[in-house]
């Protein structure tokens, strides 16, 4: 068995859905399980409708929901128009889901607020609709697609908006639900991103969580591989939008890929957790170029690969500098600082320390006024917005002094706020002003990769 996951851009319109079905058909003998994201942009539309409801803007709510409905009907018409009964059945399911959205949003409009539970219920409908559409479209092509409700497969805790799977219950449910379908020589199709609590409430796994769903399902049923189909040829040495010379990396270790995922690579950061634990390889492939071998991600990677593998960037970062003479020789001072971060649920990416100061990076979305207040009297706090992390990811970066030398030479004239290199030698991170990040990432990529022969 393999698990095939298609992202939103891979099922964005009728032509792309048809291409994705071609990919499934070519892998029919491998007993595929298909996981699909919402049509590209639909989740954003559902979030926008929820925000409009909170603002009491009923007209905008109706306009957005009508647009979501019309888009799915248009795609379905093009895909299953030759069989009116398929189209009619899909439209009935579509109207039922749309009415459910309207019911929830009417309540939100009255209350002018939305619970995390209700929010998950609304945004999950994008994947519900796309997976039904995909299964019906497969049947139109004489492929025995069989739609499965994701809530019947993936069980989670009740952390709405970013739920964690309960793998014991999920493994039992997945095998009970999916294996009989495969034994009938049918192809299960389910929406990604979605789970359920033991009480039956719909949960989501966080934005872009369909990759994570695919890995969870693969681990639950003991699949031999997870294939993540997206709109690029795999994981690259850099973002090709900014560095056109970026190349595909043919093979990465789980650790390297996890580092890249956390810095915005085309992979959900938590995708690799179930794969690592189950020893399942993950392959990142391009729906628009199915002949490409993509990037293979395995536990150990490839032994021949040492040194830098990719340069990644994380934008919208804030640096928090905390300075205090009380740190000198004090026990537990850092614990006091980070206890405040924990209580305020502010996650930290990078940390750098000296004798009298600590610097950290956090996502720009955090409101740090309360942090300043809580740290008054403990440390002087300076907050610098508009920053960016550039990360050089690879294996044994500590073992090659030339890596650092090339990076620092490339960074001449670019002021740095922070520098961080973990003991694992997997990630050398530099924090700079976002305005300098384009030229910095281009220079670093040129210094590390443009003279290299292979990655």
mmCIF file of C-alpha atoms in Angstrom, residues 25-302:
data_model
loop_
_atom_site.group_PDB
_atom_site.id
_atom_site.type_symbol
_atom_site.label_atom_id
_atom_site.label_comp_id
_atom_site.label_asym_id
_atom_site.label_seq_id
_atom_site.Cartn_x
_atom_site.Cartn_y
_atom_site.Cartn_z
ATOM 1 C CA UNK A 25 -4.475 5.268 -12.146
ATOM 2 C CA UNK A 26 -0.785 4.731 -12.926
ATOM 3 C CA UNK A 27 -0.252 3.507 -9.346
ATOM 4 C CA UNK A 28 -3.339 1.321 -9.149
ATOM 5 C CA UNK A 29 -1.297 -1.861 -8.623
ATOM 6 C CA UNK A 30 0.307 -0.362 -5.500
ATOM 7 C CA UNK A 31 -3.046 -0.284 -3.652
ATOM 8 C CA UNK A 32 -3.191 3.480 -3.157
ATOM 9 C CA UNK A 33 -5.054 5.395 -0.484
ATOM 10 C CA UNK A 34 -5.766 8.959 -1.652
ATOM 11 C CA UNK A 35 -5.751 12.006 0.633
ATOM 12 C CA UNK A 36 -6.753 15.378 -0.829
ATOM 13 C CA UNK A 37 -6.628 18.973 0.336
ATOM 14 C CA UNK A 38 -9.393 21.483 -0.267
ATOM 15 C CA UNK A 39 -9.444 23.120 -3.691
ATOM 16 C CA UNK A 40 -6.825 25.874 -3.622
ATOM 17 C CA UNK A 41 -8.135 28.991 -1.907
ATOM 18 C CA UNK A 42 -11.274 27.397 -0.450
ATOM 19 C CA UNK A 43 -9.974 27.166 3.121
ATOM 20 C CA UNK A 44 -9.047 30.859 2.963
ATOM 21 C CA UNK A 45 -12.567 31.617 1.733
ATOM 22 C CA UNK A 46 -14.108 29.693 4.630
ATOM 23 C CA UNK A 47 -11.896 31.551 7.108
ATOM 24 C CA UNK A 48 -12.919 34.854 5.492
ATOM 25 C CA UNK A 49 -16.598 33.899 5.771
ATOM 26 C CA UNK A 50 -16.114 33.155 9.466
ATOM 27 C CA UNK A 51 -14.430 36.529 10.016
ATOM 28 C CA UNK A 52 -17.258 38.269 8.169
ATOM 29 C CA UNK A 53 -19.793 36.487 10.376
ATOM 30 C CA UNK A 54 -17.951 37.645 13.500
ATOM 31 C CA UNK A 55 -18.197 41.192 12.137
ATOM 32 C CA UNK A 56 -21.934 40.785 11.528
ATOM 33 C CA UNK A 57 -21.538 41.221 7.758
ATOM 34 C CA UNK A 58 -24.198 38.823 6.519
ATOM 35 C CA UNK A 59 -24.020 39.997 2.906
ATOM 36 C CA UNK A 60 -20.299 39.244 2.707
ATOM 37 C CA UNK A 61 -20.861 35.853 4.353
ATOM 38 C CA UNK A 62 -23.460 34.920 1.750
ATOM 39 C CA UNK A 63 -21.292 36.139 -1.124
ATOM 40 C CA UNK A 64 -18.290 34.082 0.003
ATOM 41 C CA UNK A 65 -20.288 30.910 0.668
ATOM 42 C CA UNK A 66 -22.085 31.247 -2.670
ATOM 43 C CA UNK A 67 -18.687 31.557 -4.372
ATOM 44 C CA UNK A 68 -17.452 28.382 -2.666
ATOM 45 C CA UNK A 69 -20.578 26.519 -3.748
ATOM 46 C CA UNK A 70 -20.409 27.754 -7.341
ATOM 47 C CA UNK A 71 -16.755 26.852 -7.690
ATOM 48 C CA UNK A 72 -17.345 23.238 -6.656
ATOM 49 C CA UNK A 73 -20.384 22.941 -8.897
ATOM 50 C CA UNK A 74 -18.429 24.309 -11.867
ATOM 51 C CA UNK A 75 -15.549 21.860 -11.346
ATOM 52 C CA UNK A 76 -17.989 18.976 -10.911
ATOM 53 C CA UNK A 77 -19.865 19.931 -14.069
ATOM 54 C CA UNK A 78 -16.669 19.719 -16.105
ATOM 55 C CA UNK A 79 -15.537 16.446 -14.526
ATOM 56 C CA UNK A 80 -18.716 14.380 -14.316
ATOM 57 C CA UNK A 81 -20.992 16.040 -16.878
ATOM 58 C CA UNK A 82 -21.211 12.891 -18.996
ATOM 59 C CA UNK A 83 -23.013 11.120 -16.149
ATOM 60 C CA UNK A 84 -25.803 13.319 -14.896
ATOM 61 C CA UNK A 85 -26.657 10.988 -12.019
ATOM 62 C CA UNK A 86 -23.128 11.420 -10.596
ATOM 63 C CA UNK A 87 -23.396 15.192 -10.965
ATOM 64 C CA UNK A 88 -26.850 15.319 -9.397
ATOM 65 C CA UNK A 89 -25.753 13.196 -6.433
ATOM 66 C CA UNK A 90 -22.693 15.380 -5.874
ATOM 67 C CA UNK A 91 -24.751 18.585 -5.999
ATOM 68 C CA UNK A 92 -27.113 17.183 -3.349
ATOM 69 C CA UNK A 93 -24.137 16.518 -1.057
ATOM 70 C CA UNK A 94 -22.737 19.942 -1.906
ATOM 71 C CA UNK A 95 -25.993 21.678 -0.981
ATOM 72 C CA UNK A 96 -26.170 19.754 2.291
ATOM 73 C CA UNK A 97 -22.677 20.900 3.275
ATOM 74 C CA UNK A 98 -23.376 24.487 2.196
ATOM 75 C CA UNK A 99 -26.533 24.565 4.305
ATOM 76 C CA UNK A 100 -24.487 23.315 7.263
ATOM 77 C CA UNK A 101 -22.020 26.172 6.731
ATOM 78 C CA UNK A 102 -24.871 28.702 6.609
ATOM 79 C CA UNK A 103 -26.394 27.320 9.814
ATOM 80 C CA UNK A 104 -23.137 27.631 11.751
ATOM 81 C CA UNK A 105 -22.350 31.065 10.324
ATOM 82 C CA UNK A 106 -25.812 32.391 11.190
ATOM 83 C CA UNK A 107 -25.136 31.506 14.815
ATOM 84 C CA UNK A 108 -21.743 33.201 14.686
ATOM 85 C CA UNK A 109 -23.304 36.318 13.125
ATOM 86 C CA UNK A 110 -25.773 36.558 16.012
ATOM 87 C CA UNK A 111 -23.152 36.007 18.728
ATOM 88 C CA UNK A 112 -20.367 37.974 16.968
ATOM 89 C CA UNK A 113 -17.846 35.363 18.089
ATOM 90 C CA UNK A 114 -16.685 31.916 17.044
ATOM 91 C CA UNK A 115 -15.455 29.046 19.170
ATOM 92 C CA UNK A 116 -12.434 27.011 18.095
ATOM 93 C CA UNK A 117 -14.742 24.009 17.790
ATOM 94 C CA UNK A 118 -17.117 25.811 15.414
ATOM 95 C CA UNK A 119 -14.188 27.205 13.424
ATOM 96 C CA UNK A 120 -12.837 23.687 12.850
ATOM 97 C CA UNK A 121 -16.245 22.500 11.713
ATOM 98 C CA UNK A 122 -16.460 25.272 9.126
ATOM 99 C CA UNK A 123 -12.947 25.069 7.665
ATOM 100 C CA UNK A 124 -13.075 21.254 7.465
ATOM 101 C CA UNK A 125 -15.813 21.440 4.847
ATOM 102 C CA UNK A 126 -13.327 22.352 2.104
ATOM 103 C CA UNK A 127 -11.657 18.943 2.392
ATOM 104 C CA UNK A 128 -14.997 17.178 2.744
ATOM 105 C CA UNK A 129 -16.172 18.620 -0.562
ATOM 106 C CA UNK A 130 -12.927 18.076 -2.475
ATOM 107 C CA UNK A 131 -12.653 14.433 -1.399
ATOM 108 C CA UNK A 132 -16.233 13.653 -2.457
ATOM 109 C CA UNK A 133 -15.616 15.424 -5.767
ATOM 110 C CA UNK A 134 -12.387 13.485 -6.315
ATOM 111 C CA UNK A 135 -14.027 10.119 -5.593
ATOM 112 C CA UNK A 136 -16.936 10.811 -7.971
ATOM 113 C CA UNK A 137 -14.506 11.971 -10.658
ATOM 114 C CA UNK A 138 -12.532 8.738 -10.289
ATOM 115 C CA UNK A 139 -15.695 6.714 -10.795
ATOM 116 C CA UNK A 140 -16.379 8.716 -13.951
ATOM 117 C CA UNK A 141 -13.019 7.433 -15.204
ATOM 118 C CA UNK A 142 -13.901 3.809 -14.339
ATOM 119 C CA UNK A 143 -11.600 3.885 -11.309
ATOM 120 C CA UNK A 144 -13.321 2.454 -8.216
ATOM 121 C CA UNK A 145 -12.835 5.428 -5.912
ATOM 122 C CA UNK A 146 -14.688 5.124 -2.623
ATOM 123 C CA UNK A 147 -15.169 8.182 -0.438
ATOM 124 C CA UNK A 148 -14.349 7.824 3.259
ATOM 125 C CA UNK A 149 -15.163 10.354 5.960
ATOM 126 C CA UNK A 150 -11.899 11.446 7.568
ATOM 127 C CA UNK A 151 -13.567 11.465 10.988
ATOM 128 C CA UNK A 152 -14.025 7.702 10.646
ATOM 129 C CA UNK A 153 -10.252 7.265 10.331
ATOM 130 C CA UNK A 154 -8.264 9.877 12.270
ATOM 131 C CA UNK A 155 -8.963 10.257 15.993
ATOM 132 C CA UNK A 156 -7.416 13.173 17.862
ATOM 133 C CA UNK A 157 -7.380 15.045 21.130
ATOM 134 C CA UNK A 158 -9.660 18.075 21.525
ATOM 135 C CA UNK A 159 -7.062 20.755 20.774
ATOM 136 C CA UNK A 160 -9.198 22.432 18.108
ATOM 137 C CA UNK A 161 -7.232 24.187 15.394
ATOM 138 C CA UNK A 162 -4.118 22.084 15.897
ATOM 139 C CA UNK A 163 -5.152 18.659 17.117
ATOM 140 C CA UNK A 164 -2.749 15.801 17.829
ATOM 141 C CA UNK A 165 -3.667 12.301 16.621
ATOM 142 C CA UNK A 166 -4.390 9.500 19.047
ATOM 143 C CA UNK A 167 -2.505 6.850 17.132
ATOM 144 C CA UNK A 168 -3.861 3.889 19.096
ATOM 145 C CA UNK A 169 -7.458 4.722 18.187
ATOM 146 C CA UNK A 170 -6.488 5.916 14.710
ATOM 147 C CA UNK A 171 -4.650 2.692 13.857
ATOM 148 C CA UNK A 172 -7.653 0.619 14.861
ATOM 149 C CA UNK A 173 -10.121 2.856 13.005
ATOM 150 C CA UNK A 174 -7.973 3.140 9.868
ATOM 151 C CA UNK A 175 -7.486 -0.593 9.543
ATOM 152 C CA UNK A 176 -11.157 -1.278 10.202
ATOM 153 C CA UNK A 177 -12.297 1.334 7.673
ATOM 154 C CA UNK A 178 -9.668 1.351 4.920
ATOM 155 C CA UNK A 179 -8.379 -2.211 4.623
ATOM 156 C CA UNK A 180 -11.744 -3.762 3.637
ATOM 157 C CA UNK A 181 -12.026 -1.180 0.844
ATOM 158 C CA UNK A 182 -8.579 -2.105 -0.465
ATOM 159 C CA UNK A 183 -9.424 -5.804 -0.199
ATOM 160 C CA UNK A 184 -12.379 -5.111 -2.518
ATOM 161 C CA UNK A 185 -9.823 -3.660 -4.953
ATOM 162 C CA UNK A 186 -11.280 -0.200 -4.467
ATOM 163 C CA UNK A 187 -9.377 3.027 -3.779
ATOM 164 C CA UNK A 188 -10.213 4.921 -0.563
ATOM 165 C CA UNK A 189 -10.400 8.712 -0.913
ATOM 166 C CA UNK A 190 -10.504 10.961 2.134
ATOM 167 C CA UNK A 191 -9.983 14.602 2.930
ATOM 168 C CA UNK A 192 -6.829 15.639 4.709
ATOM 169 C CA UNK A 193 -6.589 18.088 7.594
ATOM 170 C CA UNK A 194 -9.553 16.575 9.477
ATOM 171 C CA UNK A 195 -9.981 14.352 12.526
ATOM 172 C CA UNK A 196 -12.447 13.764 15.333
ATOM 173 C CA UNK A 197 -12.473 13.577 19.104
ATOM 174 C CA UNK A 198 -13.767 10.617 21.074
ATOM 175 C CA UNK A 199 -16.933 12.688 21.560
ATOM 176 C CA UNK A 200 -17.409 12.946 17.798
ATOM 177 C CA UNK A 201 -16.458 16.614 17.384
ATOM 178 C CA UNK A 202 -14.646 17.548 14.175
ATOM 179 C CA UNK A 203 -11.060 18.731 14.649
ATOM 180 C CA UNK A 204 -8.381 20.015 12.310
ATOM 181 C CA UNK A 205 -4.648 19.336 12.348
ATOM 182 C CA UNK A 206 -3.556 22.923 11.686
ATOM 183 C CA UNK A 207 -3.287 24.832 8.428
ATOM 184 C CA UNK A 208 -1.830 22.776 5.577
ATOM 185 C CA UNK A 209 -2.371 19.696 7.714
ATOM 186 C CA UNK A 210 -3.244 17.363 4.830
ATOM 187 C CA UNK A 211 0.409 16.279 4.555
ATOM 188 C CA UNK A 212 0.214 15.327 8.212
ATOM 189 C CA UNK A 213 -3.013 13.383 7.587
ATOM 190 C CA UNK A 214 -1.321 11.368 4.849
ATOM 191 C CA UNK A 215 1.560 10.384 7.126
ATOM 192 C CA UNK A 216 -0.826 9.506 9.966
ATOM 193 C CA UNK A 217 -2.855 7.239 7.677
ATOM 194 C CA UNK A 218 0.312 5.643 6.288
ATOM 195 C CA UNK A 219 1.596 4.851 9.773
ATOM 196 C CA UNK A 220 -1.811 3.548 10.850
ATOM 197 C CA UNK A 221 -2.136 1.025 8.002
ATOM 198 C CA UNK A 222 1.571 0.194 7.554
ATOM 199 C CA UNK A 223 1.968 1.722 4.085
ATOM 200 C CA UNK A 224 5.272 1.338 2.255
ATOM 201 C CA UNK A 225 5.527 4.990 1.140
ATOM 202 C CA UNK A 226 3.880 8.399 1.409
ATOM 203 C CA UNK A 227 3.782 10.453 -1.790
ATOM 204 C CA UNK A 228 3.196 14.190 -1.356
ATOM 205 C CA UNK A 229 2.146 15.644 -4.719
ATOM 206 C CA UNK A 230 2.503 19.407 -4.952
ATOM 207 C CA UNK A 231 3.424 22.076 -7.517
ATOM 208 C CA UNK A 232 7.248 21.825 -7.365
ATOM 209 C CA UNK A 233 9.654 19.043 -8.354
ATOM 210 C CA UNK A 234 10.533 18.237 -4.739
ATOM 211 C CA UNK A 235 12.494 19.988 -2.026
ATOM 212 C CA UNK A 236 15.031 22.372 -3.527
ATOM 213 C CA UNK A 237 18.306 23.986 -2.557
ATOM 214 C CA UNK A 238 16.399 27.282 -2.289
ATOM 215 C CA UNK A 239 13.072 28.859 -3.186
ATOM 216 C CA UNK A 240 13.209 29.096 -7.012
ATOM 217 C CA UNK A 241 11.105 32.268 -6.972
ATOM 218 C CA UNK A 242 14.101 34.097 -5.551
ATOM 219 C CA UNK A 243 16.953 31.872 -6.742
ATOM 220 C CA UNK A 244 16.190 30.576 -10.269
ATOM 221 C CA UNK A 245 19.308 28.369 -10.189
ATOM 222 C CA UNK A 246 17.945 26.312 -7.264
ATOM 223 C CA UNK A 247 18.062 22.550 -7.861
ATOM 224 C CA UNK A 248 16.082 19.568 -6.656
ATOM 225 C CA UNK A 249 17.589 17.621 -3.764
ATOM 226 C CA UNK A 250 17.285 13.948 -4.658
ATOM 227 C CA UNK A 251 17.570 12.454 -1.152
ATOM 228 C CA UNK A 252 17.257 13.848 2.378
ATOM 229 C CA UNK A 253 17.220 12.430 5.870
ATOM 230 C CA UNK A 254 14.129 12.846 8.027
ATOM 231 C CA UNK A 255 16.057 15.279 10.234
ATOM 232 C CA UNK A 256 17.116 17.483 7.327
ATOM 233 C CA UNK A 257 13.619 17.511 5.857
ATOM 234 C CA UNK A 258 12.092 18.343 9.239
ATOM 235 C CA UNK A 259 14.403 21.348 9.547
ATOM 236 C CA UNK A 260 13.399 22.540 6.072
ATOM 237 C CA UNK A 261 9.709 21.987 6.793
ATOM 238 C CA UNK A 262 9.923 24.191 9.872
ATOM 239 C CA UNK A 263 11.295 26.957 7.650
ATOM 240 C CA UNK A 264 8.508 26.907 5.105
ATOM 241 C CA UNK A 265 9.444 24.132 2.665
ATOM 242 C CA UNK A 266 6.538 22.546 0.758
ATOM 243 C CA UNK A 267 5.913 20.112 3.586
ATOM 244 C CA UNK A 268 3.888 20.403 6.785
ATOM 245 C CA UNK A 269 6.348 20.549 9.739
ATOM 246 C CA UNK A 270 4.649 17.670 11.577
ATOM 247 C CA UNK A 271 4.324 15.424 8.518
ATOM 248 C CA UNK A 272 7.507 13.558 9.246
ATOM 249 C CA UNK A 273 6.701 12.610 12.845
ATOM 250 C CA UNK A 274 4.540 9.545 12.050
ATOM 251 C CA UNK A 275 6.849 8.626 9.168
ATOM 252 C CA UNK A 276 9.961 8.710 11.370
ATOM 253 C CA UNK A 277 8.325 6.583 14.041
ATOM 254 C CA UNK A 278 7.066 4.031 11.510
ATOM 255 C CA UNK A 279 10.156 4.068 9.273
ATOM 256 C CA UNK A 280 8.089 5.038 6.227
ATOM 257 C CA UNK A 281 9.816 6.929 3.382
ATOM 258 C CA UNK A 282 8.208 10.122 2.114
ATOM 259 C CA UNK A 283 8.551 11.278 -1.490
ATOM 260 C CA UNK A 284 7.756 14.852 -2.582
ATOM 261 C CA UNK A 285 6.635 15.005 -6.234
ATOM 262 C CA UNK A 286 5.251 17.442 -8.801
ATOM 263 C CA UNK A 287 1.739 16.965 -10.192
ATOM 264 C CA UNK A 288 2.676 19.123 -13.186
ATOM 265 C CA UNK A 289 5.805 17.074 -13.896
ATOM 266 C CA UNK A 290 5.001 13.488 -12.862
ATOM 267 C CA UNK A 291 8.091 12.125 -14.639
ATOM 268 C CA UNK A 292 10.340 13.875 -12.113
ATOM 269 C CA UNK A 293 11.733 11.600 -9.392
ATOM 270 C CA UNK A 294 11.238 14.327 -6.794
ATOM 271 C CA UNK A 295 12.857 14.202 -3.368
ATOM 272 C CA UNK A 296 13.021 10.985 -1.362
ATOM 273 C CA UNK A 297 13.057 11.411 2.424
ATOM 274 C CA UNK A 298 14.236 8.454 4.508
ATOM 275 C CA UNK A 299 15.351 7.958 8.083
ATOM 276 C CA UNK A 300 19.086 8.073 7.366
ATOM 277 C CA UNK A 301 19.141 9.981 4.080
ATOM 278 C CA UNK A 302 22.155 9.244 1.922
#
